[in-house]
Amino acid sequence: MRRLRGSESERGAIAPMTAMLMVALLGMTAFAVDVGMMYSEHAQLQNGADSAAIGIAQACAKNAASADCAAPLSAATSLAGNNALDGSTNVPQATVNLGAGTVDVKTQSRTASGENHFSLVFARALGIETADIGAEAQAKFGGISSAEAIPLTFSQCEADPTFSKGLQFFPVHGSKLADDPKYACKHQSSSGFELPGGFGWLQHSGGCSVHVDVDNPWIEASPGNDFDSTCTGTFSAWEARLKSGQSVEVLVPIFNTACPLKKGTGTNPCGSSPYGKSFKIEAFAQISIRGWRLIGGGTTYMTSEAAALDKSLGLKNSDTGLFGTFIKKVSLTEAAELGGPTKYGALSVELTK
């Protein structure tokens, strides 16, 4: 029987093949580990850029002269560093454009020793020691031009652009109190046409929400003063929040014309309305709700301060409306478009990049 022998030329081939495979495996390890670390680093840098842009935009919306708005680079460095696991992030750019209402922030990796790069680990075996990793974000701030809001609107004479009136009672539009000559909202517009006070329900479809755009300001009014039944669940949720000590802050549109108008002279401002009964929206406002009395299918609930105001005003059961306070607040309103007026302090901030 003959023994099968391998080729003499194949002797010693395993060692160099193993060496070559080790190099390949080392390269794959370097790629997998270092790329994973780079992805983690980029996520931290992006979080830092987003946080800095939003934080500075909120500061600018509240007060353009604030320290964070006036010195955005310092603010961005602090905010971005808080989002880094090692607490160190380079911020090569942080700028504010007050005219456009934008904040731009760029972040970059920084080592513990202060070098502006990301140090690789396994890739060093391949001669690649560092990588340049960065991120950028842009936030926009300003007044709201369009948004999804609760389907009711208040008169501009009820509004409080100085935020000094405190707790108020907003009667239903067209009610006896709203039409009382002694009531603050009984006045004439510049054209001599009457501008009644109070608030009014708006026509809408679906749930307790309506899309309002100040660039397309005419909204059809819902006839009558009956409670909007689609808002039953919303008011129940408000009541639960108020009872638990939480706040209820809502975005509402403010109208400057309620149609039809009467007793005026000159050009009727309702002539451009595509609807018979309608409201012309001027801007948005934030209101902190304290209670309500809404008949026609609605409910009644008052906090202690609303009940005290109800008593001091001598309101009767037929005096229906809301109790609330105008507030100035910067919110992250996802359903809002910016670029509108800031008259009543309804400001928003959103990430645009």
Tab-separated table of C-alpha atoms in Angstrom:
chain	number	residue	atom	x	y	z
A	1	MET	CA	0.000	0.000	0.000
A	2	ARG	CA	1.335	3.396	-0.940
A	3	ARG	CA	1.137	6.391	1.468
A	4	LEU	CA	-0.314	9.630	0.091
A	5	ARG	CA	1.993	12.528	0.733
A	6	GLY	CA	1.349	16.246	0.432
A	7	SER	CA	3.331	18.394	-1.897
A	8	GLU	CA	6.665	19.446	-0.538
A	9	SER	CA	5.952	22.960	-1.869
A	10	GLU	CA	2.998	23.448	0.537
A	11	ARG	CA	5.097	23.058	3.662
A	12	GLY	CA	5.246	26.245	5.809
A	13	ALA	CA	2.215	27.944	4.109
A	14	ILE	CA	0.045	28.086	7.238
A	15	ALA	CA	2.128	30.690	9.049
A	16	PRO	CA	2.064	33.413	6.392
A	17	MET	CA	-1.631	32.759	5.666
A	18	THR	CA	-2.394	33.132	9.371
A	19	ALA	CA	-0.424	36.358	9.488
A	20	MET	CA	-2.346	37.796	6.555
A	21	LEU	CA	-5.690	36.753	8.063
A	22	MET	CA	-4.720	38.343	11.391
A	23	VAL	CA	-4.062	41.622	9.615
A	24	ALA	CA	-7.480	41.414	7.960
A	25	LEU	CA	-9.167	40.494	11.236
A	26	LEU	CA	-7.361	43.308	13.007
A	27	GLY	CA	-8.552	45.704	10.342
A	28	MET	CA	-12.126	44.513	10.669
A	29	THR	CA	-11.931	44.865	14.463
A	30	ALA	CA	-10.565	48.358	14.090
A	31	PHE	CA	-13.352	49.223	11.690
A	32	ALA	CA	-16.142	47.777	13.880
A	33	VAL	CA	-14.967	49.201	17.219
A	34	ASP	CA	-13.816	52.596	16.048
A	35	VAL	CA	-16.821	53.171	13.779
A	36	GLY	CA	-19.135	52.333	16.676
A	37	MET	CA	-17.285	54.841	18.860
A	38	MET	CA	-17.475	57.436	16.103
A	39	TYR	CA	-21.247	56.958	15.782
A	40	SER	CA	-21.600	57.413	19.540
A	41	GLU	CA	-19.455	60.543	19.423
A	42	HIS	CA	-21.504	62.008	16.566
A	43	ALA	CA	-24.756	61.337	18.454
A	44	GLN	CA	-23.386	63.227	21.462
A	45	LEU	CA	-22.265	66.109	19.258
A	46	GLN	CA	-25.687	66.263	17.549
A	47	ASN	CA	-27.486	66.244	20.895
A	48	GLY	CA	-25.203	69.024	22.047
A	49	ALA	CA	-25.806	71.107	18.927
A	50	ASP	CA	-29.594	70.600	19.164
A	51	SER	CA	-29.656	71.439	22.876
A	52	ALA	CA	-27.535	74.549	22.399
A	53	ALA	CA	-29.578	75.832	19.450
A	54	ILE	CA	-32.890	75.339	21.254
A	55	GLY	CA	-31.628	76.790	24.535
A	56	ILE	CA	-30.238	79.930	22.906
A	57	ALA	CA	-33.358	80.340	20.740
A	58	GLN	CA	-35.556	80.188	23.857
A	59	ALA	CA	-33.383	82.827	25.524
A	60	CYS	CA	-33.585	85.096	22.469
A	61	ALA	CA	-37.359	84.668	22.201
A	62	LYS	CA	-37.804	85.714	25.821
A	63	ASN	CA	-35.294	88.559	25.782
A	64	ALA	CA	-32.975	89.471	22.917
A	65	ALA	CA	-30.730	91.295	25.385
A	66	SER	CA	-30.224	88.240	27.592
A	67	ALA	CA	-26.687	86.956	28.217
A	68	ASP	CA	-27.218	83.697	26.306
A	69	CYS	CA	-28.588	85.536	23.272
A	70	ALA	CA	-25.940	88.269	23.349
A	71	ALA	CA	-23.053	85.804	23.847
A	72	PRO	CA	-24.238	82.622	22.090
A	73	LEU	CA	-20.776	81.026	21.791
A	74	SER	CA	-20.314	80.888	25.548
A	75	ALA	CA	-23.830	79.547	26.083
A	76	ALA	CA	-23.458	76.953	23.318
A	77	THR	CA	-20.131	75.703	24.701
A	78	SER	CA	-21.721	75.107	28.093
A	79	LEU	CA	-24.888	73.483	26.751
A	80	ALA	CA	-23.053	71.291	24.244
A	81	GLY	CA	-20.523	70.176	26.853
A	82	ASN	CA	-23.337	69.019	29.114
A	83	ASN	CA	-24.395	66.546	26.409
A	84	ALA	CA	-20.925	64.988	26.025
A	85	LEU	CA	-20.013	61.952	28.114
A	86	ASP	CA	-16.603	63.451	28.847
A	87	GLY	CA	-18.063	66.953	29.284
A	88	SER	CA	-15.845	68.376	26.555
A	89	THR	CA	-17.042	69.665	23.166
A	90	ASN	CA	-15.568	72.235	20.831
A	91	VAL	CA	-18.042	74.792	19.466
A	92	PRO	CA	-16.461	76.506	16.449
A	93	GLN	CA	-19.657	78.426	15.632
A	94	ALA	CA	-22.711	79.729	17.493
A	95	THR	CA	-24.481	82.676	15.870
A	96	VAL	CA	-27.787	84.471	16.320
A	97	ASN	CA	-29.689	86.277	13.566
A	98	LEU	CA	-32.326	88.324	15.362
A	99	GLY	CA	-33.814	89.606	12.100
A	100	ALA	CA	-34.414	86.108	10.746
A	101	GLY	CA	-35.086	84.641	14.186
A	102	THR	CA	-32.523	81.846	13.816
A	103	VAL	CA	-29.723	80.312	15.855
A	104	ASP	CA	-26.959	78.255	14.173
A	105	VAL	CA	-24.619	76.022	16.155
A	106	LYS	CA	-21.747	73.783	15.062
A	107	THR	CA	-20.043	71.288	17.374
A	108	GLN	CA	-16.783	69.353	16.999
A	109	SER	CA	-15.013	66.566	18.892
A	110	ARG	CA	-12.521	67.615	21.549
A	111	THR	CA	-10.169	65.396	23.519
A	112	ALA	CA	-9.600	65.669	27.258
A	113	SER	CA	-6.281	67.391	26.510
A	114	GLY	CA	-8.070	70.062	24.447
A	115	GLU	CA	-7.245	68.862	20.933
A	116	ASN	CA	-10.077	69.326	18.427
A	117	HIS	CA	-10.334	65.816	17.014
A	118	PHE	CA	-11.530	62.344	17.928
A	119	SER	CA	-8.834	59.834	18.937
A	120	LEU	CA	-9.181	56.382	17.380
A	121	VAL	CA	-8.045	53.175	19.123
A	122	PHE	CA	-7.650	50.083	16.945
A	123	ALA	CA	-7.287	52.009	13.717
A	124	ARG	CA	-3.919	53.248	14.981
A	125	ALA	CA	-2.505	49.852	13.947
A	126	LEU	CA	-3.351	50.844	10.386
A	127	GLY	CA	-1.782	54.257	10.757
A	128	ILE	CA	-5.058	56.176	11.292
A	129	GLU	CA	-4.883	57.927	14.648
A	130	THR	CA	-7.630	60.606	14.602
A	131	ALA	CA	-10.890	61.574	12.918
A	132	ASP	CA	-12.651	64.923	12.542
A	133	ILE	CA	-16.261	64.532	13.708
A	134	GLY	CA	-18.787	67.360	13.844
A	135	ALA	CA	-22.491	68.191	13.874
A	136	GLU	CA	-24.661	71.232	13.301
A	137	ALA	CA	-28.158	72.420	14.186
A	138	GLN	CA	-30.407	75.374	13.538
A	139	ALA	CA	-33.337	76.546	15.651
A	140	LYS	CA	-35.917	79.145	14.711
A	141	PHE	CA	-37.776	81.346	17.172
A	142	GLY	CA	-40.528	83.945	16.997
A	143	GLY	CA	-44.251	84.541	16.813
A	144	ILE	CA	-46.668	81.919	15.565
A	145	SER	CA	-48.200	82.460	12.131
A	146	SER	CA	-50.306	79.296	11.986
A	147	ALA	CA	-51.101	76.486	14.395
A	148	GLU	CA	-53.565	73.893	15.536
A	149	ALA	CA	-55.535	75.603	18.320
A	150	ILE	CA	-58.680	75.067	20.356
A	151	PRO	CA	-61.716	76.075	18.247
A	152	LEU	CA	-62.565	79.335	19.962
A	153	THR	CA	-61.280	82.872	19.648
A	154	PHE	CA	-61.100	85.987	21.847
A	155	SER	CA	-61.453	89.647	20.964
A	156	GLN	CA	-58.345	91.822	20.827
A	157	CYS	CA	-59.921	94.094	23.424
A	158	GLU	CA	-59.885	91.119	25.806
A	159	ALA	CA	-56.218	90.545	25.042
A	160	ASP	CA	-53.468	91.704	27.346
A	161	PRO	CA	-50.294	92.610	25.412
A	162	THR	CA	-48.853	94.187	28.585
A	163	PHE	CA	-49.553	91.027	30.650
A	164	SER	CA	-50.811	93.173	33.513
A	165	LYS	CA	-54.561	92.498	33.694
A	166	GLY	CA	-54.306	89.296	35.713
A	167	LEU	CA	-57.213	86.898	36.024
A	168	GLN	CA	-60.111	87.799	33.720
A	169	PHE	CA	-63.543	86.525	32.786
A	170	PHE	CA	-64.071	86.079	29.048
A	171	PRO	CA	-67.807	86.109	28.272
A	172	VAL	CA	-69.281	84.239	25.343
A	173	HIS	CA	-69.258	86.399	22.210
A	174	GLY	CA	-72.612	88.073	21.717
A	175	SER	CA	-73.792	87.435	25.294
A	176	LYS	CA	-75.534	90.068	27.384
A	177	LEU	CA	-72.369	90.901	29.318
A	178	ALA	CA	-70.255	91.159	26.155
A	179	ASP	CA	-72.750	93.623	24.692
A	180	ASP	CA	-73.111	95.683	27.887
A	181	PRO	CA	-71.988	99.323	27.260
A	182	LYS	CA	-70.202	99.235	30.648
A	183	TYR	CA	-68.108	96.259	29.588
A	184	ALA	CA	-64.525	97.099	28.543
A	185	CYS	CA	-64.872	95.465	25.149
A	186	LYS	CA	-67.794	97.568	23.961
A	187	HIS	CA	-66.135	100.012	21.578
A	188	GLN	CA	-65.977	101.186	17.996
A	189	SER	CA	-63.308	100.296	15.464
A	190	SER	CA	-61.445	103.041	13.614
A	191	SER	CA	-64.014	102.854	10.832
A	192	GLY	CA	-66.821	103.345	13.323
A	193	PHE	CA	-67.984	99.736	13.172
A	194	GLU	CA	-68.728	97.969	16.411
A	195	LEU	CA	-66.216	95.413	17.724
A	196	PRO	CA	-67.957	93.236	20.325
A	197	GLY	CA	-65.975	91.455	23.018
A	198	GLY	CA	-66.023	87.930	24.354
A	199	PHE	CA	-65.035	84.784	22.520
A	200	GLY	CA	-66.656	82.659	19.873
A	201	TRP	CA	-66.639	79.053	18.793
A	202	LEU	CA	-65.163	78.331	15.374
A	203	GLN	CA	-66.277	75.967	12.647
A	204	HIS	CA	-63.972	72.989	12.311
A	205	SER	CA	-63.881	69.304	11.486
A	206	GLY	CA	-62.674	66.421	13.621
A	207	GLY	CA	-61.759	66.782	17.286
A	208	CYS	CA	-61.408	69.831	19.510
A	209	SER	CA	-58.908	71.568	17.220
A	210	VAL	CA	-58.877	74.010	14.315
A	211	HIS	CA	-56.098	75.128	11.982
A	212	VAL	CA	-55.693	78.914	12.048
A	213	ASP	CA	-53.402	80.960	9.807
A	214	VAL	CA	-52.980	84.702	10.360
A	215	ASP	CA	-51.972	85.063	6.696
A	216	ASN	CA	-55.393	83.675	5.736
A	217	PRO	CA	-57.234	85.206	8.678
A	218	TRP	CA	-60.948	84.666	8.095
A	219	ILE	CA	-62.436	81.794	10.120
A	220	GLU	CA	-66.103	80.872	9.912
A	221	ALA	CA	-67.999	81.239	13.177
A	222	SER	CA	-70.026	78.405	14.622
A	223	PRO	CA	-73.662	79.568	14.920
A	224	GLY	CA	-75.174	80.046	18.372
A	225	ASN	CA	-73.515	79.941	21.776
A	226	ASP	CA	-73.958	76.242	22.503
A	227	PHE	CA	-70.958	74.316	23.782
A	228	ASP	CA	-68.865	72.546	21.130
A	229	SER	CA	-69.511	68.891	21.960
A	230	THR	CA	-66.253	67.765	20.342
A	231	CYS	CA	-64.452	69.516	23.223
A	232	THR	CA	-66.143	67.523	26.014
A	233	GLY	CA	-63.120	65.303	26.515
A	234	THR	CA	-60.741	68.263	26.355
A	235	PHE	CA	-62.527	70.154	29.127
A	236	SER	CA	-62.714	66.997	31.239
A	237	ALA	CA	-58.952	66.617	30.895
A	238	TRP	CA	-58.473	70.282	31.819
A	239	GLU	CA	-60.589	69.820	34.938
A	240	ALA	CA	-58.554	66.782	35.996
A	241	ARG	CA	-55.296	68.701	35.569
A	242	LEU	CA	-56.530	71.718	37.521
A	243	LYS	CA	-57.824	69.533	40.347
A	244	SER	CA	-54.419	67.848	40.597
A	245	GLY	CA	-52.700	71.221	40.918
A	246	GLN	CA	-51.301	71.286	37.389
A	247	SER	CA	-51.594	74.188	34.978
A	248	VAL	CA	-53.660	74.294	31.801
A	249	GLU	CA	-52.047	76.557	29.223
A	250	VAL	CA	-53.596	76.762	25.775
A	251	LEU	CA	-52.911	78.543	22.514
A	252	VAL	CA	-55.842	80.625	21.261
A	253	PRO	CA	-56.339	82.909	18.244
A	254	ILE	CA	-57.215	86.584	18.823
A	255	PHE	CA	-59.687	88.299	16.485
A	256	ASN	CA	-59.860	91.999	15.635
A	257	THR	CA	-63.101	91.866	13.654
A	258	ALA	CA	-66.298	89.923	14.341
A	259	CYS	CA	-68.779	89.781	11.480
A	260	PRO	CA	-71.363	90.912	10.743
A	261	LEU	CA	-70.727	94.395	12.143
A	262	LYS	CA	-73.357	97.067	12.619
A	263	LYS	CA	-73.729	100.795	13.171
A	264	GLY	CA	-70.616	101.728	11.223
A	265	THR	CA	-69.783	104.261	8.548
A	266	GLY	CA	-67.395	104.045	5.632
A	267	THR	CA	-66.033	100.756	4.308
A	268	ASN	CA	-67.381	97.706	6.083
A	269	PRO	CA	-64.337	95.609	7.193
A	270	CYS	CA	-66.453	92.484	6.805
A	271	GLY	CA	-66.694	93.006	3.076
A	272	SER	CA	-63.609	90.856	2.486
A	273	SER	CA	-64.854	87.944	4.583
A	274	PRO	CA	-65.811	84.849	2.558
A	275	TYR	CA	-68.325	83.882	5.274
A	276	GLY	CA	-71.403	85.497	6.734
A	277	LYS	CA	-70.650	84.993	10.415
A	278	SER	CA	-66.898	84.999	10.870
A	279	PHE	CA	-63.867	86.263	12.753
A	280	LYS	CA	-60.711	87.897	11.391
A	281	ILE	CA	-57.724	86.504	13.280
A	282	GLU	CA	-54.966	88.945	14.235
A	283	ALA	CA	-52.493	86.847	16.239
A	284	PHE	CA	-52.144	84.050	18.786
A	285	ALA	CA	-51.950	84.249	22.571
A	286	GLN	CA	-51.202	81.869	25.430
A	287	ILE	CA	-53.842	81.666	28.147
A	288	SER	CA	-53.645	79.918	31.498
A	289	ILE	CA	-57.136	78.540	32.113
A	290	ARG	CA	-58.596	78.809	35.649
A	291	GLY	CA	-62.182	77.747	35.070
A	292	TRP	CA	-65.315	78.037	32.959
A	293	ARG	CA	-69.090	78.156	32.931
A	294	LEU	CA	-70.392	76.867	29.617
A	295	ILE	CA	-74.079	76.091	29.130
A	296	GLY	CA	-75.727	74.534	26.113
A	297	GLY	CA	-74.221	71.132	26.730
A	298	GLY	CA	-71.068	72.326	28.465
A	299	THR	CA	-69.859	72.025	32.038
A	300	THR	CA	-68.924	74.338	34.891
A	301	TYR	CA	-65.698	74.214	36.854
A	302	MET	CA	-63.822	76.932	38.749
A	303	THR	CA	-60.636	77.012	40.773
A	304	SER	CA	-60.855	78.923	44.058
A	305	GLU	CA	-59.491	82.097	42.458
A	306	ALA	CA	-61.951	81.826	39.555
A	307	ALA	CA	-64.806	81.339	42.031
A	308	ALA	CA	-63.683	84.454	43.900
A	309	LEU	CA	-63.671	86.502	40.688
A	310	ASP	CA	-67.072	85.065	39.758
A	311	LYS	CA	-68.441	86.294	43.092
A	312	SER	CA	-66.818	89.730	42.911
A	313	LEU	CA	-68.211	90.328	39.415
A	314	GLY	CA	-71.669	89.229	40.520
A	315	LEU	CA	-71.954	86.875	37.547
A	316	LYS	CA	-75.138	84.897	37.038
A	317	ASN	CA	-75.600	81.402	35.638
A	318	SER	CA	-76.514	82.970	32.308
A	319	ASP	CA	-73.087	84.665	32.146
A	320	THR	CA	-71.142	81.968	30.366
A	321	GLY	CA	-67.486	82.039	29.462
A	322	LEU	CA	-63.964	81.234	30.616
A	323	PHE	CA	-61.740	82.393	33.453
A	324	GLY	CA	-58.074	82.782	32.603
A	325	THR	CA	-54.882	84.816	32.480
A	326	PHE	CA	-52.829	85.858	29.481
A	327	ILE	CA	-49.271	84.612	29.836
A	328	LYS	CA	-46.049	85.154	27.918
A	329	LYS	CA	-44.358	81.863	27.258
A	330	VAL	CA	-41.943	80.251	24.834
A	331	SER	CA	-43.107	76.784	23.904
A	332	LEU	CA	-41.891	74.000	21.638
A	333	THR	CA	-45.091	73.879	19.610
A	334	GLU	CA	-44.662	71.086	17.055
A	335	ALA	CA	-47.898	71.903	15.226
A	336	ALA	CA	-47.021	75.590	14.743
A	337	GLU	CA	-45.454	77.516	11.894
A	338	LEU	CA	-43.357	80.526	12.855
A	339	GLY	CA	-43.074	83.983	11.354
A	340	GLY	CA	-46.188	85.561	12.855
A	341	PRO	CA	-46.743	88.557	15.163
A	342	THR	CA	-45.461	88.512	18.752
A	343	LYS	CA	-47.939	91.062	20.097
A	344	TYR	CA	-49.558	88.772	22.663
A	345	GLY	CA	-46.467	86.832	23.660
A	346	ALA	CA	-47.271	83.497	22.000
A	347	LEU	CA	-43.744	82.518	21.006
A	348	SER	CA	-42.390	79.227	19.794
A	349	VAL	CA	-39.059	77.533	19.121
A	350	GLU	CA	-38.421	74.701	16.695
A	351	LEU	CA	-35.460	72.853	15.263
A	352	THR	CA	-35.245	73.498	11.536
A	353	LYS	CA	-31.983	71.657	10.829
